[in-house]
Every structure is written in C-alpha cells, then in structure tokens.
Amino acid sequence: MAVGEPFAGQQLLECLLEQDMAIGEMSIFHRMQGEQTLFSLMNAVEPGSFDMATIAEIETPAISMFMRVHEIRQPVRVFQQMLEVAAAVAEELGGEVRDETRSVMTTQTIEHCRQQLQEYVLKHHPA
C-alpha cells in the first residue's frame, strides 16, 4: 500500500519487471516458474487489471498479491518469494507491506502465515 503519494504506473512497471514479474493472464502480473504461476499481483483499484497501453499514466494507492496455495508444490517457499517482492516494491516505491485486513505485516503476522501454510502442506501434501 502506498504511503503518501500513490504508486506511479511507470515506476511500478519497472519495479515489477526488475522483480521477475510479467504481465499475463487477466492483464495482471505473475511470477512464473516455467508454465506454472507461483503468485500474482493485481491493481487494488477496480477492475484490478493493468492496461499496458496506459500504464505510464496511471496511479494506484495499492496493489494486491496473492497465490493459489492449492496449485503450487512448495507454498512456504513461494510465500517467501512473494514477501520478498512485496518488500522490494514497498521499499522502492514508498509503501508498506500489509496483510489481507490492511494491517501492517509484522514479523509475527508473517510467522503466523508461514505456520498456516506449513499446516496446509502437512494436511494436503503428505510426504
């Protein structure tokens, strides 16, 4: 989430490309591994997509990142990658990493999410 000034579209695009994100399906950004989507990033402003023809002209107060836990093999590792991208975007563009309730992501919140993912893996992906 932007702090102060909204994220400028061109700067956001450049930052996301640096973070190995690419525009793709549904006109949102994705981190891919081969053919598999690891996680995605959308505009927090409706309709959520990015128009590459006008991205240099847009501003957005926030972006939202998500992953489809049930579709990836190593959700804890992918969650870590997603956090790293979120932190890099926040640092470069002047924002804060927040959770699904829009609260600042603390170390405690991150650890709680990681534990939930580990429990999911144990339940749904037994060794």
PDB file of C-alpha atoms in Angstrom:
ATOM      1  CA  MET A   1       0.000   0.000   0.000  1.00  0.00           C
ATOM      2  CA  ALA A   2       1.358   3.413  -0.948  1.00  0.00           C
ATOM      3  CA  VAL A   3       2.255   5.785   1.860  1.00  0.00           C
ATOM      4  CA  GLY A   4       1.670   9.405   0.924  1.00  0.00           C
ATOM      5  CA  GLU A   5       1.772   9.585  -2.865  1.00  0.00           C
ATOM      6  CA  PRO A   6       0.138   6.780  -4.899  1.00  0.00           C
ATOM      7  CA  PHE A   7       2.306   4.383  -6.893  1.00  0.00           C
ATOM      8  CA  ALA A   8       3.055   5.768 -10.366  1.00  0.00           C
ATOM      9  CA  GLY A   9       2.316   3.245 -13.111  1.00  0.00           C
ATOM     10  CA  GLN A  10       5.619   3.506 -14.978  1.00  0.00           C
ATOM     11  CA  GLN A  11       7.694   3.161 -11.798  1.00  0.00           C
ATOM     12  CA  LEU A  12       5.549   0.235 -10.680  1.00  0.00           C
ATOM     13  CA  LEU A  13       6.010  -1.468 -14.054  1.00  0.00           C
ATOM     14  CA  GLU A  14       9.786  -1.041 -13.950  1.00  0.00           C
ATOM     15  CA  CYS A  15       9.966  -2.291 -10.371  1.00  0.00           C
ATOM     16  CA  LEU A  16       7.847  -5.358 -11.138  1.00  0.00           C
ATOM     17  CA  LEU A  17       9.920  -6.230 -14.195  1.00  0.00           C
ATOM     18  CA  GLU A  18      13.067  -5.985 -12.031  1.00  0.00           C
ATOM     19  CA  GLN A  19      11.391  -8.441  -9.628  1.00  0.00           C
ATOM     20  CA  ASP A  20      10.865 -11.010 -12.400  1.00  0.00           C
ATOM     21  CA  MET A  21       7.144 -10.343 -12.692  1.00  0.00           C
ATOM     22  CA  ALA A  22       5.471 -10.350 -16.099  1.00  0.00           C
ATOM     23  CA  ILE A  23       2.106  -9.173 -17.357  1.00  0.00           C
ATOM     24  CA  GLY A  24      -0.025 -12.109 -18.367  1.00  0.00           C
ATOM     25  CA  GLU A  25      -3.402 -13.746 -17.982  1.00  0.00           C
ATOM     26  CA  MET A  26      -6.199 -11.379 -16.930  1.00  0.00           C
ATOM     27  CA  SER A  27      -3.867  -8.387 -17.584  1.00  0.00           C
ATOM     28  CA  ILE A  28      -2.250  -8.744 -14.168  1.00  0.00           C
ATOM     29  CA  PHE A  29       1.342  -9.530 -13.205  1.00  0.00           C
ATOM     30  CA  HIS A  30       2.595 -13.022 -12.436  1.00  0.00           C
ATOM     31  CA  ARG A  31       5.780 -14.648 -11.153  1.00  0.00           C
ATOM     32  CA  MET A  32       6.172 -17.772 -13.220  1.00  0.00           C
ATOM     33  CA  GLN A  33       8.237 -20.927 -12.945  1.00  0.00           C
ATOM     34  CA  GLY A  34       8.100 -22.496 -16.360  1.00  0.00           C
ATOM     35  CA  GLU A  35       4.402 -22.803 -17.169  1.00  0.00           C
ATOM     36  CA  GLN A  36       3.286 -22.573 -13.541  1.00  0.00           C
ATOM     37  CA  THR A  37       2.101 -19.348 -11.904  1.00  0.00           C
ATOM     38  CA  LEU A  38       3.707 -19.061  -8.470  1.00  0.00           C
ATOM     39  CA  PHE A  39       1.917 -15.869  -7.402  1.00  0.00           C
ATOM     40  CA  SER A  40       0.150 -12.917  -8.947  1.00  0.00           C
ATOM     41  CA  LEU A  41      -0.238  -9.194  -8.427  1.00  0.00           C
ATOM     42  CA  MET A  42      -3.231  -7.044  -9.291  1.00  0.00           C
ATOM     43  CA  ASN A  43      -4.208  -3.409  -9.034  1.00  0.00           C
ATOM     44  CA  ALA A  44      -6.222  -2.734  -5.875  1.00  0.00           C
ATOM     45  CA  VAL A  45      -8.342  -0.326  -7.928  1.00  0.00           C
ATOM     46  CA  GLU A  46     -11.239  -1.878  -9.861  1.00  0.00           C
ATOM     47  CA  PRO A  47     -11.195  -3.742 -12.163  1.00  0.00           C
ATOM     48  CA  GLY A  48      -7.810  -4.906 -10.853  1.00  0.00           C
ATOM     49  CA  SER A  49      -6.088  -5.235 -14.193  1.00  0.00           C
ATOM     50  CA  PHE A  50      -3.349  -3.161 -15.803  1.00  0.00           C
ATOM     51  CA  ASP A  51      -3.675  -1.723 -19.312  1.00  0.00           C
ATOM     52  CA  MET A  52      -0.159  -1.745 -20.766  1.00  0.00           C
ATOM     53  CA  ALA A  53      -1.159   0.960 -23.269  1.00  0.00           C
ATOM     54  CA  THR A  54      -1.859   3.428 -20.444  1.00  0.00           C
ATOM     55  CA  ILE A  55       0.224   2.113 -17.528  1.00  0.00           C
ATOM     56  CA  ALA A  56       2.574   5.127 -17.683  1.00  0.00           C
ATOM     57  CA  GLU A  57      -0.404   7.389 -16.966  1.00  0.00           C
ATOM     58  CA  ILE A  58      -1.995   5.539 -14.052  1.00  0.00           C
ATOM     59  CA  GLU A  59      -1.567   5.951 -10.326  1.00  0.00           C
ATOM     60  CA  THR A  60      -2.761   3.450  -7.754  1.00  0.00           C
ATOM     61  CA  PRO A  61      -2.934   3.627  -3.962  1.00  0.00           C
ATOM     62  CA  ALA A  62      -2.259  -0.087  -3.593  1.00  0.00           C
ATOM     63  CA  ILE A  63      -1.573  -3.407  -5.244  1.00  0.00           C
ATOM     64  CA  SER A  64      -2.612  -6.828  -4.039  1.00  0.00           C
ATOM     65  CA  MET A  65      -0.540 -10.001  -4.214  1.00  0.00           C
ATOM     66  CA  PHE A  66      -1.923 -13.499  -3.949  1.00  0.00           C
ATOM     67  CA  MET A  67      -1.051 -17.126  -4.543  1.00  0.00           C
ATOM     68  CA  ARG A  68      -3.211 -20.154  -5.148  1.00  0.00           C
ATOM     69  CA  VAL A  69      -1.872 -22.388  -2.422  1.00  0.00           C
ATOM     70  CA  HIS A  70      -3.657 -25.498  -3.696  1.00  0.00           C
ATOM     71  CA  GLU A  71      -1.980 -25.169  -7.120  1.00  0.00           C
ATOM     72  CA  ILE A  72       1.674 -24.907  -6.059  1.00  0.00           C
ATOM     73  CA  ARG A  73       4.051 -27.548  -4.802  1.00  0.00           C
ATOM     74  CA  GLN A  74       6.042 -25.541  -2.265  1.00  0.00           C
ATOM     75  CA  PRO A  75       3.733 -22.858  -0.860  1.00  0.00           C
ATOM     76  CA  VAL A  76       6.027 -21.897   2.033  1.00  0.00           C
ATOM     77  CA  ARG A  77       8.921 -21.204  -0.371  1.00  0.00           C
ATOM     78  CA  VAL A  78       6.626 -19.324  -2.762  1.00  0.00           C
ATOM     79  CA  PHE A  79       5.210 -17.277   0.141  1.00  0.00           C
ATOM     80  CA  GLN A  80       8.774 -16.219   0.981  1.00  0.00           C
ATOM     81  CA  GLN A  81       9.373 -15.156  -2.631  1.00  0.00           C
ATOM     82  CA  MET A  82       6.109 -13.204  -2.616  1.00  0.00           C
ATOM     83  CA  LEU A  83       7.128 -11.424   0.602  1.00  0.00           C
ATOM     84  CA  GLU A  84      10.491 -10.516  -0.913  1.00  0.00           C
ATOM     85  CA  VAL A  85       8.820  -8.971  -3.971  1.00  0.00           C
ATOM     86  CA  ALA A  86       6.326  -7.102  -1.763  1.00  0.00           C
ATOM     87  CA  ALA A  87       9.148  -5.733   0.403  1.00  0.00           C
ATOM     88  CA  ALA A  88      11.181  -4.669  -2.643  1.00  0.00           C
ATOM     89  CA  VAL A  89       8.202  -2.871  -4.212  1.00  0.00           C
ATOM     90  CA  ALA A  90       7.334  -1.169  -0.916  1.00  0.00           C
ATOM     91  CA  GLU A  91      10.923  -0.030  -0.399  1.00  0.00           C
ATOM     92  CA  GLU A  92      11.454   1.206  -3.949  1.00  0.00           C
ATOM     93  CA  LEU A  93       8.109   2.952  -4.382  1.00  0.00           C
ATOM     94  CA  GLY A  94       7.476   4.217  -0.851  1.00  0.00           C
ATOM     95  CA  GLY A  95       4.884   1.866   0.535  1.00  0.00           C
ATOM     96  CA  GLU A  96       4.134  -0.610   3.288  1.00  0.00           C
ATOM     97  CA  VAL A  97       3.502  -4.333   3.125  1.00  0.00           C
ATOM     98  CA  ARG A  98       0.101  -5.082   4.622  1.00  0.00           C
ATOM     99  CA  ASP A  99      -1.980  -8.193   5.159  1.00  0.00           C
ATOM    100  CA  GLU A 100      -5.468  -9.062   3.924  1.00  0.00           C
ATOM    101  CA  THR A 101      -7.016  -6.885   6.668  1.00  0.00           C
ATOM    102  CA  ARG A 102      -4.785  -3.950   5.627  1.00  0.00           C
ATOM    103  CA  SER A 103      -2.771  -4.179   8.841  1.00  0.00           C
ATOM    104  CA  VAL A 104       0.996  -3.716   8.586  1.00  0.00           C
ATOM    105  CA  MET A 105       2.709  -7.093   8.141  1.00  0.00           C
ATOM    106  CA  THR A 106       4.758  -7.653  11.281  1.00  0.00           C
ATOM    107  CA  THR A 107       7.255 -10.421  11.869  1.00  0.00           C
ATOM    108  CA  GLN A 108       4.586 -12.085  13.991  1.00  0.00           C
ATOM    109  CA  THR A 109       1.994 -11.871  11.201  1.00  0.00           C
ATOM    110  CA  ILE A 110       4.447 -13.325   8.698  1.00  0.00           C
ATOM    111  CA  GLU A 111       5.293 -16.202  11.031  1.00  0.00           C
ATOM    112  CA  HIS A 112       1.589 -16.904  11.578  1.00  0.00           C
ATOM    113  CA  CYS A 113       1.026 -17.071   7.803  1.00  0.00           C
ATOM    114  CA  ARG A 114       4.032 -19.356   7.421  1.00  0.00           C
ATOM    115  CA  GLN A 115       2.687 -21.706  10.123  1.00  0.00           C
ATOM    116  CA  GLN A 116      -0.717 -21.819   8.433  1.00  0.00           C
ATOM    117  CA  LEU A 117       0.961 -22.747   5.150  1.00  0.00           C
ATOM    118  CA  GLN A 118       3.024 -25.458   6.832  1.00  0.00           C
ATOM    119  CA  GLU A 119      -0.135 -26.916   8.379  1.00  0.00           C
ATOM    120  CA  TYR A 120      -1.834 -26.838   4.974  1.00  0.00           C
ATOM    121  CA  VAL A 121       1.110 -28.660   3.399  1.00  0.00           C
ATOM    122  CA  LEU A 122       1.088 -31.347   6.085  1.00  0.00           C
ATOM    123  CA  LYS A 123      -2.659 -31.857   5.649  1.00  0.00           C
ATOM    124  CA  HIS A 124      -2.868 -31.757   1.860  1.00  0.00           C
ATOM    125  CA  HIS A 125       0.588 -32.803   0.622  1.00  0.00           C
ATOM    126  CA  PRO A 126       1.687 -35.684   2.847  1.00  0.00           C
ATOM    127  CA  ALA A 127       5.207 -36.874   2.062  1.00  0.00           C
TER     128      ALA A 127
END
